Amino acid sequence: MLDTIAAALEPHGLVPRGGFVFGAADDTPVMPDGTRARSVVLVGHFGLSIWPAFTAWRRDNPGVANPLDTWSKQVLNAIASEFGGYAVFPSDRPYLPFQQWAMRAEGLRPSPLGLLIHPQYGLWQAFRGALLFPQSIAFAPLPENGHPCDVCASKPCLSACPVDAFDGETYAVARCRDYLATEPGQTCMEGGCLARLACPVGLQYAYLGDQQRFHMAFARS
């Protein structure tokens, strides 16, 4: 089943990013028919993979508010329906524990910036949603990946921000947003978050050009 889901996601630059079967102790989400979900498949992307499909959709749908969330919902709702599942999203309220699900599905851990870090793709990855299913799905065992931040002595991500918005524990959101509104802050707005770019893990997968500017514009809003 995961292979056929992957094939349906591929034209959109999306991939299944692991999953798990809910246990008896989990606060399991409810499906539209009122029953509890049994399995969840996380869906996301790495690097530039979604950008061609998303920008093509955006050209055909100008002026849409929250375009990336809207596109993600359009794509994943259709795929969930095709496979007899139900799609849920990080922007949905009440909020679902997507970060905990992601850590459980792929074994990821947070970086000092608070973002989950992937051992290959670094900080250049994201989760766009999840597919809930009423049945159990067989998942491969998680690989034994070490946490890349454990072997990074210098932690350049913590010293690269011009306004010291990160201290390894918290993120000074207001300080970051205020800086992005200044003339010096346009370096970040145009080229991307300097703290994120300072991480050496997976830097070859960093967002480029329009993709960086798109995400920075939403970070400022």
C-alpha atoms as an extended CHARMM CRD file, in Angstrom:
* protein
*
       221  EXT
         1         1  MET       CA              0.0000000000        0.0000000000        0.0000000000  PROA      1               0.0000000000
         2         2  LEU       CA              2.8130000000        2.4350000000        0.8220000000  PROA      2               0.0000000000
         3         3  ASP       CA              4.3030000000        1.9100000000       -2.6350000000  PROA      3               0.0000000000
         4         4  THR       CA              1.0380000000        2.8600000000       -4.3500000000  PROA      4               0.0000000000
         5         5  ILE       CA              0.6370000000        5.8880000000       -2.0910000000  PROA      5               0.0000000000
         6         6  ALA       CA              4.1940000000        6.9000000000       -2.9850000000  PROA      6               0.0000000000
         7         7  ALA       CA              3.3970000000        6.6010000000       -6.6900000000  PROA      7               0.0000000000
         8         8  ALA       CA              0.3360000000        8.8530000000       -6.2730000000  PROA      8               0.0000000000
         9         9  LEU       CA              2.3640000000       11.4470000000       -4.3650000000  PROA      9               0.0000000000
        10        10  GLU       CA              5.3590000000       11.4720000000       -6.7040000000  PROA      10              0.0000000000
        11        11  PRO       CA              3.9650000000       13.8160000000       -9.4240000000  PROA      11              0.0000000000
        12        12  HSD       CA              3.4970000000       16.4490000000       -6.7250000000  PROA      12              0.0000000000
        13        13  GLY       CA              7.0330000000       16.1250000000       -5.3790000000  PROA      13              0.0000000000
        14        14  LEU       CA              5.7080000000       14.6010000000       -2.1650000000  PROA      14              0.0000000000
        15        15  VAL       CA              6.7440000000       11.3790000000       -0.4420000000  PROA      15              0.0000000000
        16        16  PRO       CA              5.4560000000        9.1580000000        2.3720000000  PROA      16              0.0000000000
        17        17  ARG       CA              7.6400000000        9.8880000000        5.3830000000  PROA      17              0.0000000000
        18        18  GLY       CA              7.0420000000        6.8980000000        7.5470000000  PROA      18              0.0000000000
        19        19  GLY       CA              4.1580000000        6.1720000000        9.8360000000  PROA      19              0.0000000000
        20        20  PHE       CA              2.9850000000        3.9330000000       12.6100000000  PROA      20              0.0000000000
        21        21  VAL       CA              0.0290000000        2.0650000000       14.0320000000  PROA      21              0.0000000000
        22        22  PHE       CA             -1.5900000000        3.8460000000       16.9600000000  PROA      22              0.0000000000
        23        23  GLY       CA             -1.3390000000        2.1060000000       20.2950000000  PROA      23              0.0000000000
        24        24  ALA       CA             -3.8830000000        1.6820000000       23.0410000000  PROA      24              0.0000000000
        25        25  ALA       CA             -2.3330000000        4.5200000000       25.0370000000  PROA      25              0.0000000000
        26        26  ASP       CA             -2.4160000000        7.0350000000       22.1690000000  PROA      26              0.0000000000
        27        27  ASP       CA             -4.9000000000        9.8850000000       21.9360000000  PROA      27              0.0000000000
        28        28  THR       CA             -5.9730000000        8.5860000000       18.5550000000  PROA      28              0.0000000000
        29        29  PRO       CA             -7.6010000000       11.0220000000       16.1020000000  PROA      29              0.0000000000
        30        30  VAL       CA            -11.1740000000       10.4550000000       15.0430000000  PROA      30              0.0000000000
        31        31  MET       CA            -12.1300000000        9.7370000000       11.4250000000  PROA      31              0.0000000000
        32        32  PRO       CA            -15.1090000000       11.5180000000        9.7780000000  PROA      32              0.0000000000
        33        33  ASP       CA            -17.3600000000        8.5110000000       10.4650000000  PROA      33              0.0000000000
        34        34  GLY       CA            -16.6650000000        8.8020000000       14.1850000000  PROA      34              0.0000000000
        35        35  THR       CA            -14.3350000000        5.8070000000       14.4430000000  PROA      35              0.0000000000
        36        36  ARG       CA            -10.7580000000        6.0360000000       15.6440000000  PROA      36              0.0000000000
        37        37  ALA       CA             -7.9230000000        5.9460000000       13.1140000000  PROA      37              0.0000000000
        38        38  ARG       CA             -5.7170000000        2.8670000000       13.2860000000  PROA      38              0.0000000000
        39        39  SER       CA             -2.6780000000        3.9820000000       11.2660000000  PROA      39              0.0000000000
        40        40  VAL       CA             -1.0860000000        7.2410000000       10.1450000000  PROA      40              0.0000000000
        41        41  VAL       CA              1.2160000000        7.9100000000        7.1850000000  PROA      41              0.0000000000
        42        42  LEU       CA              3.1580000000       11.1740000000        7.3330000000  PROA      42              0.0000000000
        43        43  VAL       CA              3.5580000000       13.0410000000        4.0270000000  PROA      43              0.0000000000
        44        44  GLY       CA              6.2040000000       15.6130000000        3.2370000000  PROA      44              0.0000000000
        45        45  HSD       CA              9.0270000000       16.6180000000        0.9710000000  PROA      45              0.0000000000
        46        46  PHE       CA             12.7760000000       17.1290000000        0.7800000000  PROA      46              0.0000000000
        47        47  GLY       CA             14.5850000000       20.1230000000       -0.6700000000  PROA      47              0.0000000000
        48        48  LEU       CA             13.2430000000       21.4610000000       -3.9430000000  PROA      48              0.0000000000
        49        49  SER       CA             10.9960000000       18.4980000000       -4.7550000000  PROA      49              0.0000000000
        50        50  ILE       CA              7.5800000000       20.1790000000       -4.4260000000  PROA      50              0.0000000000
        51        51  TRP       CA              8.5180000000       23.4780000000       -5.9910000000  PROA      51              0.0000000000
        52        52  PRO       CA              7.8000000000       22.7130000000       -9.6960000000  PROA      52              0.0000000000
        53        53  ALA       CA              4.3450000000       21.2440000000       -8.9950000000  PROA      53              0.0000000000
        54        54  PHE       CA              3.4180000000       23.9040000000       -6.4540000000  PROA      54              0.0000000000
        55        55  THR       CA              4.5100000000       26.8530000000       -8.6150000000  PROA      55              0.0000000000
        56        56  ALA       CA              2.5950000000       25.4470000000      -11.6070000000  PROA      56              0.0000000000
        57        57  TRP       CA             -0.5220000000       25.1530000000       -9.4400000000  PROA      57              0.0000000000
        58        58  ARG       CA              0.0020000000       28.6520000000       -8.0920000000  PROA      58              0.0000000000
        59        59  ARG       CA              0.1960000000       30.1220000000      -11.6090000000  PROA      59              0.0000000000
        60        60  ASP       CA             -3.2050000000       28.5810000000      -12.3110000000  PROA      60              0.0000000000
        61        61  ASN       CA             -4.6280000000       29.7350000000       -8.9660000000  PROA      61              0.0000000000
        62        62  PRO       CA             -3.4200000000       33.3010000000       -8.4220000000  PROA      62              0.0000000000
        63        63  GLY       CA             -4.3570000000       35.2520000000       -5.3370000000  PROA      63              0.0000000000
        64        64  VAL       CA             -5.1240000000       32.2550000000       -3.1340000000  PROA      64              0.0000000000
        65        65  ALA       CA             -4.6110000000       32.9340000000        0.5660000000  PROA      65              0.0000000000
        66        66  ASN       CA             -2.1750000000       30.5590000000        2.2650000000  PROA      66              0.0000000000
        67        67  PRO       CA             -1.3170000000       28.9600000000       -1.0720000000  PROA      67              0.0000000000
        68        68  LEU       CA              0.9760000000       26.1980000000        0.2030000000  PROA      68              0.0000000000
        69        69  ASP       CA             -1.5590000000       24.9890000000        2.7630000000  PROA      69              0.0000000000
        70        70  THR       CA             -4.3320000000       25.2190000000        0.1710000000  PROA      70              0.0000000000
        71        71  TRP       CA             -2.3230000000       23.2560000000       -2.3960000000  PROA      71              0.0000000000
        72        72  SER       CA             -1.3470000000       20.6320000000        0.1890000000  PROA      72              0.0000000000
        73        73  LYS       CA             -4.9660000000       20.1390000000        1.2010000000  PROA      73              0.0000000000
        74        74  GLN       CA             -6.1410000000       19.8610000000       -2.3950000000  PROA      74              0.0000000000
        75        75  VAL       CA             -3.5220000000       17.2350000000       -3.2020000000  PROA      75              0.0000000000
        76        76  LEU       CA             -3.7220000000       15.1800000000       -0.0150000000  PROA      76              0.0000000000
        77        77  ASN       CA             -7.4990000000       15.2350000000        0.3240000000  PROA      77              0.0000000000
        78        78  ALA       CA             -7.7560000000       13.7210000000       -3.1560000000  PROA      78              0.0000000000
        79        79  ILE       CA             -5.1380000000       11.0640000000       -2.4240000000  PROA      79              0.0000000000
        80        80  ALA       CA             -6.6830000000       10.2100000000        0.9290000000  PROA      80              0.0000000000
        81        81  SER       CA            -10.0490000000        9.7020000000       -0.7510000000  PROA      81              0.0000000000
        82        82  GLU       CA             -8.4520000000        7.4920000000       -3.4080000000  PROA      82              0.0000000000
        83        83  PHE       CA             -7.0090000000        5.1640000000       -0.7640000000  PROA      83              0.0000000000
        84        84  GLY       CA             -9.9010000000        5.1460000000        1.6690000000  PROA      84              0.0000000000
        85        85  GLY       CA             -8.2050000000        7.3810000000        4.2040000000  PROA      85              0.0000000000
        86        86  TYR       CA             -8.6040000000       10.8330000000        5.6760000000  PROA      86              0.0000000000
        87        87  ALA       CA             -6.1220000000       13.6870000000        5.4180000000  PROA      87              0.0000000000
        88        88  VAL       CA             -5.1760000000       15.9510000000        8.3240000000  PROA      88              0.0000000000
        89        89  PHE       CA             -2.8510000000       18.9470000000        8.3360000000  PROA      89              0.0000000000
        90        90  PRO       CA             -0.5490000000       20.8690000000       10.7050000000  PROA      90              0.0000000000
        91        91  SER       CA             -2.6870000000       24.0000000000       10.2540000000  PROA      91              0.0000000000
        92        92  ASP       CA             -5.9140000000       22.2510000000       11.2950000000  PROA      92              0.0000000000
        93        93  ARG       CA             -7.4900000000       23.1030000000       14.6330000000  PROA      93              0.0000000000
        94        94  PRO       CA             -7.5080000000       21.6410000000       17.1620000000  PROA      94              0.0000000000
        95        95  TYR       CA             -3.8240000000       21.1120000000       16.4150000000  PROA      95              0.0000000000
        96        96  LEU       CA             -2.6250000000       17.5430000000       16.1220000000  PROA      96              0.0000000000
        97        97  PRO       CA              0.8170000000       16.5180000000       17.4740000000  PROA      97              0.0000000000
        98        98  PHE       CA              2.5750000000       16.5380000000       14.1060000000  PROA      98              0.0000000000
        99        99  GLN       CA              6.0660000000       17.0190000000       15.5120000000  PROA      99              0.0000000000
       100       100  GLN       CA              5.6340000000       14.0480000000       17.8590000000  PROA      100             0.0000000000
       101       101  TRP       CA              4.1930000000       11.9880000000       15.0020000000  PROA      101             0.0000000000
       102       102  ALA       CA              7.1360000000       12.9350000000       12.7690000000  PROA      102             0.0000000000
       103       103  MET       CA              9.6640000000       11.9510000000       15.4150000000  PROA      103             0.0000000000
       104       104  ARG       CA              7.8840000000        8.6470000000       15.8890000000  PROA      104             0.0000000000
       105       105  ALA       CA              7.4940000000        7.9790000000       12.1480000000  PROA      105             0.0000000000
       106       106  GLU       CA             11.0640000000        8.7730000000       11.0600000000  PROA      106             0.0000000000
       107       107  GLY       CA             13.0170000000        8.8400000000       14.3030000000  PROA      107             0.0000000000
       108       108  LEU       CA             13.9210000000       12.5170000000       13.8760000000  PROA      108             0.0000000000
       109       109  ARG       CA             14.8850000000       14.8750000000       16.6810000000  PROA      109             0.0000000000
       110       110  PRO       CA             14.8600000000       18.6670000000       16.9180000000  PROA      110             0.0000000000
       111       111  SER       CA             17.8760000000       20.7950000000       16.0330000000  PROA      111             0.0000000000
       112       112  PRO       CA             18.9940000000       23.6980000000       18.2640000000  PROA      112             0.0000000000
       113       113  LEU       CA             16.7630000000       25.8930000000       16.0690000000  PROA      113             0.0000000000
       114       114  GLY       CA             13.7200000000       23.8800000000       17.0950000000  PROA      114             0.0000000000
       115       115  LEU       CA             13.2220000000       22.4670000000       13.5920000000  PROA      115             0.0000000000
       116       116  LEU       CA             13.3910000000       18.7180000000       13.1720000000  PROA      116             0.0000000000
       117       117  ILE       CA             16.6230000000       17.7500000000       11.4310000000  PROA      117             0.0000000000
       118       118  HSD       CA             16.9610000000       14.8630000000        8.9890000000  PROA      118             0.0000000000
       119       119  PRO       CA             20.2810000000       12.9620000000        8.8900000000  PROA      119             0.0000000000
       120       120  GLN       CA             20.5230000000       13.3490000000        5.0810000000  PROA      120             0.0000000000
       121       121  TYR       CA             18.4230000000       16.3950000000        4.1780000000  PROA      121             0.0000000000
       122       122  GLY       CA             19.1630000000       18.4420000000        7.2790000000  PROA      122             0.0000000000
       123       123  LEU       CA             16.7440000000       21.3070000000        7.8530000000  PROA      123             0.0000000000
       124       124  TRP       CA             15.5670000000       21.3320000000        4.2360000000  PROA      124             0.0000000000
       125       125  GLN       CA             12.5240000000       19.1330000000        4.6590000000  PROA      125             0.0000000000
       126       126  ALA       CA              8.9710000000       19.5560000000        5.8480000000  PROA      126             0.0000000000
       127       127  PHE       CA              5.7670000000       17.6720000000        6.5510000000  PROA      127             0.0000000000
       128       128  ARG       CA              2.7280000000       18.8110000000        4.5560000000  PROA      128             0.0000000000
       129       129  GLY       CA              0.1190000000       16.5780000000        6.1590000000  PROA      129             0.0000000000
       130       130  ALA       CA             -0.7660000000       13.0580000000        7.1910000000  PROA      130             0.0000000000
       131       131  LEU       CA             -3.0760000000       10.3190000000        5.9600000000  PROA      131             0.0000000000
       132       132  LEU       CA             -5.1730000000        8.5010000000        8.5480000000  PROA      132             0.0000000000
       133       133  PHE       CA             -6.4440000000        4.9950000000        7.8550000000  PROA      133             0.0000000000
       134       134  PRO       CA             -8.9520000000        2.7550000000        9.6580000000  PROA      134             0.0000000000
       135       135  GLN       CA             -6.7800000000       -0.3480000000        9.2160000000  PROA      135             0.0000000000
       136       136  SER       CA             -3.3260000000       -1.3900000000       10.3730000000  PROA      136             0.0000000000
       137       137  ILE       CA             -0.5220000000       -0.8000000000        7.8800000000  PROA      137             0.0000000000
       138       138  ALA       CA              2.8250000000       -2.6100000000        7.9230000000  PROA      138             0.0000000000
       139       139  PHE       CA              5.7620000000       -0.2030000000        8.2630000000  PROA      139             0.0000000000
       140       140  ALA       CA              9.4410000000       -0.9780000000        7.8990000000  PROA      140             0.0000000000
       141       141  PRO       CA             11.5280000000       -0.7500000000       11.0790000000  PROA      141             0.0000000000
       142       142  LEU       CA             13.1050000000        2.6510000000       11.6520000000  PROA      142             0.0000000000
       143       143  PRO       CA             16.7560000000        2.9190000000       10.5690000000  PROA      143             0.0000000000
       144       144  GLU       CA             19.3570000000        3.4120000000       13.2970000000  PROA      144             0.0000000000
       145       145  ASN       CA             20.2360000000        7.0080000000       12.4770000000  PROA      145             0.0000000000
       146       146  GLY       CA             22.2790000000        9.0660000000       14.8890000000  PROA      146             0.0000000000
       147       147  HSD       CA             21.2960000000       12.6430000000       15.6570000000  PROA      147             0.0000000000
       148       148  PRO       CA             23.5680000000       14.8650000000       13.5140000000  PROA      148             0.0000000000
       149       149  CYS       CA             23.5730000000       17.6660000000       16.0970000000  PROA      149             0.0000000000
       150       150  ASP       CA             25.2040000000       15.3560000000       18.6590000000  PROA      150             0.0000000000
       151       151  VAL       CA             28.4360000000       15.3330000000       16.6340000000  PROA      151             0.0000000000
       152       152  CYS       CA             28.3690000000       19.0220000000       15.6790000000  PROA      152             0.0000000000
       153       153  ALA       CA             30.6510000000       20.7020000000       18.2040000000  PROA      153             0.0000000000
       154       154  SER       CA             30.5670000000       24.2720000000       16.8880000000  PROA      154             0.0000000000
       155       155  LYS       CA             26.7680000000       24.6070000000       16.4360000000  PROA      155             0.0000000000
       156       156  PRO       CA             27.1290000000       27.3600000000       13.7670000000  PROA      156             0.0000000000
       157       157  CYS       CA             23.3360000000       27.6790000000       13.5610000000  PROA      157             0.0000000000
       158       158  LEU       CA             23.3400000000       29.3440000000       16.9900000000  PROA      158             0.0000000000
       159       159  SER       CA             25.8360000000       32.0620000000       16.0890000000  PROA      159             0.0000000000
       160       160  ALA       CA             24.7420000000       32.9390000000       12.5340000000  PROA      160             0.0000000000
       161       161  CYS       CA             21.5800000000       34.9140000000       13.3110000000  PROA      161             0.0000000000
       162       162  PRO       CA             22.2760000000       38.6900000000       13.1620000000  PROA      162             0.0000000000
       163       163  VAL       CA             19.9160000000       39.3510000000       16.0850000000  PROA      163             0.0000000000
       164       164  ASP       CA             20.6320000000       36.2240000000       18.1560000000  PROA      164             0.0000000000
       165       165  ALA       CA             17.0750000000       34.9580000000       17.8320000000  PROA      165             0.0000000000
       166       166  PHE       CA             18.1140000000       31.4060000000       18.7890000000  PROA      166             0.0000000000
       167       167  ASP       CA             19.7590000000       30.2440000000       21.9860000000  PROA      167             0.0000000000
       168       168  GLY       CA             19.3220000000       26.4960000000       21.5930000000  PROA      168             0.0000000000
       169       169  GLU       CA             16.2320000000       26.4630000000       23.7910000000  PROA      169             0.0000000000
       170       170  THR       CA             13.9330000000       29.2380000000       22.5490000000  PROA      170             0.0000000000
       171       171  TYR       CA             13.2360000000       31.2340000000       19.3880000000  PROA      171             0.0000000000
       172       172  ALA       CA             12.7280000000       34.9970000000       19.7770000000  PROA      172             0.0000000000
       173       173  VAL       CA              9.9910000000       35.2730000000       17.1620000000  PROA      173             0.0000000000
       174       174  ALA       CA              9.2770000000       38.9990000000       17.5810000000  PROA      174             0.0000000000
       175       175  ARG       CA             12.9620000000       39.8960000000       17.4150000000  PROA      175             0.0000000000
       176       176  CYS       CA             13.3340000000       37.9290000000       14.1860000000  PROA      176             0.0000000000
       177       177  ARG       CA             10.2420000000       39.4710000000       12.5850000000  PROA      177             0.0000000000
       178       178  ASP       CA             11.2860000000       42.9960000000       13.5530000000  PROA      178             0.0000000000
       179       179  TYR       CA             14.6890000000       42.4590000000       11.9690000000  PROA      179             0.0000000000
       180       180  LEU       CA             13.1740000000       41.0840000000        8.7540000000  PROA      180             0.0000000000
       181       181  ALA       CA             11.2950000000       44.3810000000        8.3510000000  PROA      181             0.0000000000
       182       182  THR       CA             14.5580000000       46.3820000000        8.3280000000  PROA      182             0.0000000000
       183       183  GLU       CA             16.8940000000       47.0770000000        5.4210000000  PROA      183             0.0000000000
       184       184  PRO       CA             19.6470000000       44.7680000000        6.7580000000  PROA      184             0.0000000000
       185       185  GLY       CA             17.0040000000       42.0930000000        7.2110000000  PROA      185             0.0000000000
       186       186  GLN       CA             16.4600000000       41.9550000000        3.4640000000  PROA      186             0.0000000000
       187       187  THR       CA             19.5380000000       39.7370000000        3.2330000000  PROA      187             0.0000000000
       188       188  CYS       CA             17.5620000000       37.0740000000        5.0810000000  PROA      188             0.0000000000
       189       189  MET       CA             14.3580000000       37.8430000000        3.1860000000  PROA      189             0.0000000000
       190       190  GLU       CA             16.0760000000       37.4000000000       -0.1850000000  PROA      190             0.0000000000
       191       191  GLY       CA             18.4940000000       34.5880000000        0.5660000000  PROA      191             0.0000000000
       192       192  GLY       CA             16.9420000000       32.6930000000        3.4500000000  PROA      192             0.0000000000
       193       193  CYS       CA             17.3970000000       32.3790000000        7.1960000000  PROA      193             0.0000000000
       194       194  LEU       CA             21.1190000000       32.6960000000        7.9570000000  PROA      194             0.0000000000
       195       195  ALA       CA             20.8460000000       30.4270000000       10.9810000000  PROA      195             0.0000000000
       196       196  ARG       CA             19.2320000000       27.6800000000        8.9280000000  PROA      196             0.0000000000
       197       197  LEU       CA             21.7820000000       28.1060000000        6.1440000000  PROA      197             0.0000000000
       198       198  ALA       CA             24.6440000000       27.8240000000        8.6440000000  PROA      198             0.0000000000
       199       199  CYS       CA             23.7960000000       24.1740000000        9.3700000000  PROA      199             0.0000000000
       200       200  PRO       CA             26.1710000000       21.9990000000        7.2870000000  PROA      200             0.0000000000
       201       201  VAL       CA             23.8620000000       18.9580000000        7.2120000000  PROA      201             0.0000000000
       202       202  GLY       CA             22.1210000000       18.5460000000        3.8550000000  PROA      202             0.0000000000
       203       203  LEU       CA             23.0610000000       22.0380000000        2.6960000000  PROA      203             0.0000000000
       204       204  GLN       CA             23.0770000000       20.8410000000       -0.9190000000  PROA      204             0.0000000000
       205       205  TYR       CA             19.2940000000       20.4460000000       -0.5810000000  PROA      205             0.0000000000
       206       206  ALA       CA             18.7120000000       24.0390000000        0.5720000000  PROA      206             0.0000000000
       207       207  TYR       CA             15.8120000000       25.9200000000       -0.9690000000  PROA      207             0.0000000000
       208       208  LEU       CA             16.7800000000       28.2850000000       -3.7690000000  PROA      208             0.0000000000
       209       209  GLY       CA             15.6100000000       31.6090000000       -5.1360000000  PROA      209             0.0000000000
       210       210  ASP       CA             11.8340000000       31.9580000000       -5.2180000000  PROA      210             0.0000000000
       211       211  GLN       CA             11.3370000000       29.0920000000       -2.7740000000  PROA      211             0.0000000000
       212       212  GLN       CA             13.5130000000       30.8080000000       -0.1550000000  PROA      212             0.0000000000
       213       213  ARG       CA             11.7500000000       34.1280000000       -0.6680000000  PROA      213             0.0000000000
       214       214  PHE       CA              8.3210000000       32.5000000000       -0.4610000000  PROA      214             0.0000000000
       215       215  HSD       CA              9.0420000000       30.8560000000        2.8770000000  PROA      215             0.0000000000
       216       216  MET       CA             10.7100000000       33.9480000000        4.3020000000  PROA      216             0.0000000000
       217       217  ALA       CA              7.7030000000       36.0830000000        3.3560000000  PROA      217             0.0000000000
       218       218  PHE       CA              5.4680000000       33.7730000000        5.3690000000  PROA      218             0.0000000000
       219       219  ALA       CA              7.9400000000       33.7330000000        8.2420000000  PROA      219             0.0000000000
       220       220  ARG       CA              7.6760000000       37.5170000000        8.4100000000  PROA      220             0.0000000000
       221       221  SER       CA              3.8550000000       37.5630000000        8.3280000000  PROA      221             0.0000000000
